[in-house]
XYZ file of C-alpha atoms in Angstrom:
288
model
C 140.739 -53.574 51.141
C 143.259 -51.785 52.820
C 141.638 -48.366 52.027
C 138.431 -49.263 54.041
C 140.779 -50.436 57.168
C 142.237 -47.378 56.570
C 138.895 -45.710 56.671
C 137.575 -47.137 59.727
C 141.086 -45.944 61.497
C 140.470 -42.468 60.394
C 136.772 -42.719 61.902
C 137.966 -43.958 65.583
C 140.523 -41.650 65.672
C 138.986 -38.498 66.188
C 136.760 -39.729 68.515
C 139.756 -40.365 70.725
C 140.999 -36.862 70.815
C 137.121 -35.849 71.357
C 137.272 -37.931 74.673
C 140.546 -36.718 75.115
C 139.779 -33.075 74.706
C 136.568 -33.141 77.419
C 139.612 -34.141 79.803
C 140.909 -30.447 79.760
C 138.482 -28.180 81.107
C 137.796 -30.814 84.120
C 141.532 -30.396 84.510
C 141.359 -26.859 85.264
C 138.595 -27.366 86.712
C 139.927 -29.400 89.466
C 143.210 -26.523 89.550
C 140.525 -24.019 90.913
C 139.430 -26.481 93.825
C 143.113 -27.418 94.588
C 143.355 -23.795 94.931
C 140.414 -23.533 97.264
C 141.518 -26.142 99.464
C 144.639 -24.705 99.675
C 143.527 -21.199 100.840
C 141.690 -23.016 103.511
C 144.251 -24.307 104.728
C 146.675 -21.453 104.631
C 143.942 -19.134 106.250
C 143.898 -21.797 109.476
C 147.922 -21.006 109.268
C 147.643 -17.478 109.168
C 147.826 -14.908 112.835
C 148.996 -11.449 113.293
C 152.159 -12.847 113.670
C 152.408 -14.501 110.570
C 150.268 -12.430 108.240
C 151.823 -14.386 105.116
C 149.945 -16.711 105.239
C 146.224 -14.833 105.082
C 148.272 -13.453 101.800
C 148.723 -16.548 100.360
C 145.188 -17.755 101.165
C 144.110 -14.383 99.332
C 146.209 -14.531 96.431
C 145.482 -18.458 95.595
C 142.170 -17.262 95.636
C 142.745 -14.545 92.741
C 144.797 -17.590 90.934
C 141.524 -19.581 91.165
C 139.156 -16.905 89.870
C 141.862 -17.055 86.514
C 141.386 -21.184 86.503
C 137.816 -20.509 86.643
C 137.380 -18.231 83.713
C 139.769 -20.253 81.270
C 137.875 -23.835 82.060
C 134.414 -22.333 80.799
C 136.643 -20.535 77.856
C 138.727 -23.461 77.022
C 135.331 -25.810 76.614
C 133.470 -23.514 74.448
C 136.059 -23.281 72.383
C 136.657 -26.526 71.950
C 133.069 -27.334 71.674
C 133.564 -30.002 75.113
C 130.918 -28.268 77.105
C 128.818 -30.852 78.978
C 126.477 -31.497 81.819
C 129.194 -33.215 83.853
C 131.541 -30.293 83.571
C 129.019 -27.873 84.572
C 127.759 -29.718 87.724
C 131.824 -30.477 88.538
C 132.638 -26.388 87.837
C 129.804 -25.279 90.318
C 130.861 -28.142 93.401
C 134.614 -26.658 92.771
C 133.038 -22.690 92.811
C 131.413 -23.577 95.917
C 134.719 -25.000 97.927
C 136.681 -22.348 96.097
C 134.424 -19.094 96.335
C 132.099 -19.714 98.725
C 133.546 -22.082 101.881
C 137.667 -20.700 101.241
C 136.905 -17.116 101.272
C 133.896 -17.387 104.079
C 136.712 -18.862 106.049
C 139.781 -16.697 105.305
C 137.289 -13.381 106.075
C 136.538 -14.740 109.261
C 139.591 -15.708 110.322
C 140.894 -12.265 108.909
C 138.327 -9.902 109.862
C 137.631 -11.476 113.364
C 139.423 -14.322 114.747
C 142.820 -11.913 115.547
C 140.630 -9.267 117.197
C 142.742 -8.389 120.421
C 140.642 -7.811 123.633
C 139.227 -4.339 123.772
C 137.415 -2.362 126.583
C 138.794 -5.053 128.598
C 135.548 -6.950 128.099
C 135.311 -10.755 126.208
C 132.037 -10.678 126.237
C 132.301 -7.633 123.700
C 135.105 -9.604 121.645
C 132.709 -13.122 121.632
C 129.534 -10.802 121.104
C 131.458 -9.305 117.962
C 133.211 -12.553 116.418
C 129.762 -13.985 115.942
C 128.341 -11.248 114.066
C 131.475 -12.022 111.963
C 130.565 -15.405 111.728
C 126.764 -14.648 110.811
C 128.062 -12.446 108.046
C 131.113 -15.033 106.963
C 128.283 -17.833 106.933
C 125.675 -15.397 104.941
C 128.249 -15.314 101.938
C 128.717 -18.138 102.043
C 125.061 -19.286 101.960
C 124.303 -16.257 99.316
C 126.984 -17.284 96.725
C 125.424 -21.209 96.964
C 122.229 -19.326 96.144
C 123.405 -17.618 92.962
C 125.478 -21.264 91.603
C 121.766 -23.017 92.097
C 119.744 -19.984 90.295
C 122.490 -19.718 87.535
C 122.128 -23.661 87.110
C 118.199 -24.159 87.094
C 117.632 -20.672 84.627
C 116.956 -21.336 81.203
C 118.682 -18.089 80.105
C 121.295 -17.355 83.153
C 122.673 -14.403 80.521
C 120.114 -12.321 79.852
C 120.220 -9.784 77.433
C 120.331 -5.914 78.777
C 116.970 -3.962 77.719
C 119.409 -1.162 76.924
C 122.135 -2.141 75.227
C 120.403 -5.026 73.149
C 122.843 -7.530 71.889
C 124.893 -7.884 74.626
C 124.785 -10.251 77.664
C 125.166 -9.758 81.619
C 124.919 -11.769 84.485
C 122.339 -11.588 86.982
C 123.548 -10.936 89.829
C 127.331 -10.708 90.816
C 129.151 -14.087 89.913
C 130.068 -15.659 92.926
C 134.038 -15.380 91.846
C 133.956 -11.889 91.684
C 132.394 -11.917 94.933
C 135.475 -13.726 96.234
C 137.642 -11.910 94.602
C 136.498 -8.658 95.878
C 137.711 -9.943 99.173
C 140.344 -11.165 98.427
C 141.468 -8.036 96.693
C 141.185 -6.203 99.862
C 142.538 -8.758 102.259
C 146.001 -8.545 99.918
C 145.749 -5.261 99.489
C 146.737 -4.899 103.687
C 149.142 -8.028 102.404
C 147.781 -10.167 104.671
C 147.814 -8.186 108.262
C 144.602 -8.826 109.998
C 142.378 -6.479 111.248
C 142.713 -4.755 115.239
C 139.975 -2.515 115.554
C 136.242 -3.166 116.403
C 135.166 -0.590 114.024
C 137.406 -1.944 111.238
C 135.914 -5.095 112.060
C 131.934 -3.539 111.570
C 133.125 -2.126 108.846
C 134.381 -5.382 107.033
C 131.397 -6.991 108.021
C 129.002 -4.624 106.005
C 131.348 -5.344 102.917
C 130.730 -9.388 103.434
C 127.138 -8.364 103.481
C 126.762 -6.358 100.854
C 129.333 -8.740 98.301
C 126.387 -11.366 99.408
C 123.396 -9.111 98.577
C 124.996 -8.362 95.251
C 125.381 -12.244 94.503
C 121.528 -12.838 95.530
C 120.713 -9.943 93.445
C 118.994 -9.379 89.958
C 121.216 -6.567 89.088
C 123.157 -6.826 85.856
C 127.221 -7.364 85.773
C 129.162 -7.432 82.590
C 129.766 -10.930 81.652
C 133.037 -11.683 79.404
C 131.246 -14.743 77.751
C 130.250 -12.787 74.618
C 133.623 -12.136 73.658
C 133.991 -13.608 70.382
C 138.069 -14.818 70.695
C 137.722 -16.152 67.080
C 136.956 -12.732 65.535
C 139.337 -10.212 64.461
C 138.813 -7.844 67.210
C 139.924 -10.824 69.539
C 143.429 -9.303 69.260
C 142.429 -6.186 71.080
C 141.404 -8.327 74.090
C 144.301 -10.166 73.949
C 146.007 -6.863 73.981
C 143.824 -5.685 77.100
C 144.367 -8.896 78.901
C 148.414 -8.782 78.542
C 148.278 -5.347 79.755
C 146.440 -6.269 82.457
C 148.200 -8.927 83.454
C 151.599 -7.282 83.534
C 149.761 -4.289 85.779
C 149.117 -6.720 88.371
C 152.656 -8.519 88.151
C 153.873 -5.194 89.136
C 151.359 -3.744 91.311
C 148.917 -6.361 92.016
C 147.882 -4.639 95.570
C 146.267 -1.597 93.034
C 145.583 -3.124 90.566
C 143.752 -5.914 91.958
C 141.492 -3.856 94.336
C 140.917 -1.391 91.511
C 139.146 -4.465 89.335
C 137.439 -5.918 92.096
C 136.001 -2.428 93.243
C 135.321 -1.263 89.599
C 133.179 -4.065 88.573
C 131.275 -3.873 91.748
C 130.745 -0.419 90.668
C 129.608 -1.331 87.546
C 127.159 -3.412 88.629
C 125.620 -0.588 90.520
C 125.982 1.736 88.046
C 124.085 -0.820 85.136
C 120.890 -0.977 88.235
C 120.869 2.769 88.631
C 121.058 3.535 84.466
C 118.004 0.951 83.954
C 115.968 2.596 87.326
C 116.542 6.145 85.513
C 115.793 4.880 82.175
C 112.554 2.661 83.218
C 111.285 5.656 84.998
C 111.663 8.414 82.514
C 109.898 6.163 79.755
C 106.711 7.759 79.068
C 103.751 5.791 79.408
C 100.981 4.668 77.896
C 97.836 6.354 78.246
C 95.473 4.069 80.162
C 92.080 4.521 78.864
C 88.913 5.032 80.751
C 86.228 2.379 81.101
C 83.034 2.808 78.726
C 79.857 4.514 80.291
C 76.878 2.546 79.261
C-alpha cells in the first residue's frame, strides 16, 4: 500500500518541475523587455550634454540581444518550447528591437542636430526624414517577427552548404544591435552634422532592407551544445565575451558590422553560384 502512494508521488512530481521549468525562458524573456523599456527611457534622458545616457540606452540594448539568445537556448534545451513563449518572445523583440532602438536613433541621429545655415526649416525638413527612416525600422523589423512566425520552415537550409541552417533575412536583434554598436562606439555623443545625419539615415535604411530581405544570415540555432564539439563554442563564446569586457567599443562594432557582411557576402556567393550553373538544354518543339 504504501509503495503505490509512493508511486503516485513520484508521478506528480515531475510534472511540477515541468511547470516549473516553462517558468524560465518567460523569465528571460521578460529581462529583454525590461531592458527595452529601459533604453527608452534613458534615450528620452539623453542630450549632447549628457551623452551617458544615449550610452546606456545603447548598451542595455546589447544586454537584451544576450537575454534574447539564451531564452530560445535555455527552452530547447530544456525541451519547454511552447506557443505561449513564442508569441511572448516576439511582443518583447518588438518593444526591445524594434520601438527602443527606432527611438534612441532618432533621438541620437536627429533630435540634437544644432541649427545650421541659419535656417529651421532645413533642421525640421531634415529631422523628419530621420523620423521616416526611424519609423521604417521600425515597421521593417515588425515585418520580419510576423514572416518568421507564420513560415513553416523560418530556417531554411542553404542550397550550398546543405546541412546547415540560416535565417532569412537579418534577425531583427542583430538589426538593433548593429545600431547600437555604432551609437556606443561614439559612447553616446550625438551626432552635429547634416551630412553625418544623411549618412546615419542610409544605415537605418539599409539595417531595415536587410530585415525585410530574403538574404541568408548565419543562424546559431544549429549548434548542437550537447555534443562534444560544444566545448569549442563555449571556448569561442568566453573569448568573446572577455574581448568585449575590455574593448567593447571594437569589439562590438566589429560583430555587428561582420555579420552584416556576412549576410551580403552569403547573397553574392549564391548570385555567382546560381549563375555559373550550366543549364539545361531546352529542347525544340516537334515539327509535324
Amino acid at each position: 500500500m504504501n509503495n503505490v502512494f509512493r508511486r503516485r508521488h513520484d508521478d506528480h512530481k515531475p510534472r511540477k518541475q515541468r511547470k516549473g521549468m516553462y517558468l524560465l525562458p518567460s523569465m528571460f524573456t521578460a529581462g529583454n523587455m525590461f531592458l527595452g523599456f529601459w533604453a527608452i527611457l534613458q534615450s528620452l534622458q539623453g542630450s549632447a550634454a549628457e551623452p551617458k545616457y544615449f550610452d546606456h540606452a545603447a548598451l542595455a540594448i546589447g544586454f537584451a540581444v544576450v537575454f534574447d539568445g539564451l531564452d530560445g537556448t535555455i527552452a530547447r534545451m530544456t525541451n519547454t518550447v511552447s506557443d505561449f513563449g513564442k508569441e511572448l518572445d516576439s511582443l518583447a523583440d518588438v518593444i526591445t528591437f524594434g520601438v527602443a532602438p527606432a527611438v534612441l536613433a532618432w533621438m541620437w541621429g536627429f533630435h540634437e542636430l544644432p541649427l545650421f545655415y541659419n535656417s529651421p526649416e532645413l533642421l525640421a525638413r531634415v529631422r523628419q526624414i530621420g523620423t521616416l527612416c526611424s519609423f521604417l525600422f521600425l515597421v521593417a523589423g515588425a515585418a520580419r517577427l510576423a514572416r518568421f512566425n507564420i513560415q513553416l520552415n523560418p530556417q531554411p537550409m542553404n542550397p550550398g552548404r546543405p546541412g546547415r541552417k540560416y535565417f532569412v533575412g537579418m534577425p531583427i536583434p542583430a538589426g538593433a544591435g548593429c545600431l547600437a554598436a555604432v551609437i556606443h562606439f561614439w559612447l553616446g555623443a550625438p551626432l552635429s552634422s547634416w551630412w553625418m545625419s544623411a549618412v546615419w539615415c542610409g544605415f537605418i535604411a539599409f539595417c531595415g532592407f536587410l530585415m525585410v530581405s530574403t538574404w541568408r544570415f548565419w543562424s546559431s540555432k544549429n549548434i548542437d551544445w550537447k555534443s562534444r564539439q560544444s566545448f569549442r563554442y563555449l571556448l569561442l563564446l568566453c573569448a568573446i565575451f572577455a574581448g568585449i569586457f575590455f574593448f567593447s567599443r571594437y569589439v562590438l562594432i566589429a560583430i555587428a558590422i561582420s555579420y552584416m557582411i556576412s549576410g551580403m557576402l552569403t547573397r553574392l556567393t549564391f548570385t555567382l553560384h546560381r549563375s555559373s550553373a550550366p543549364r539545361a538544354p531546352q529542347q525544340s518543339p516537334e515539327v509535324e
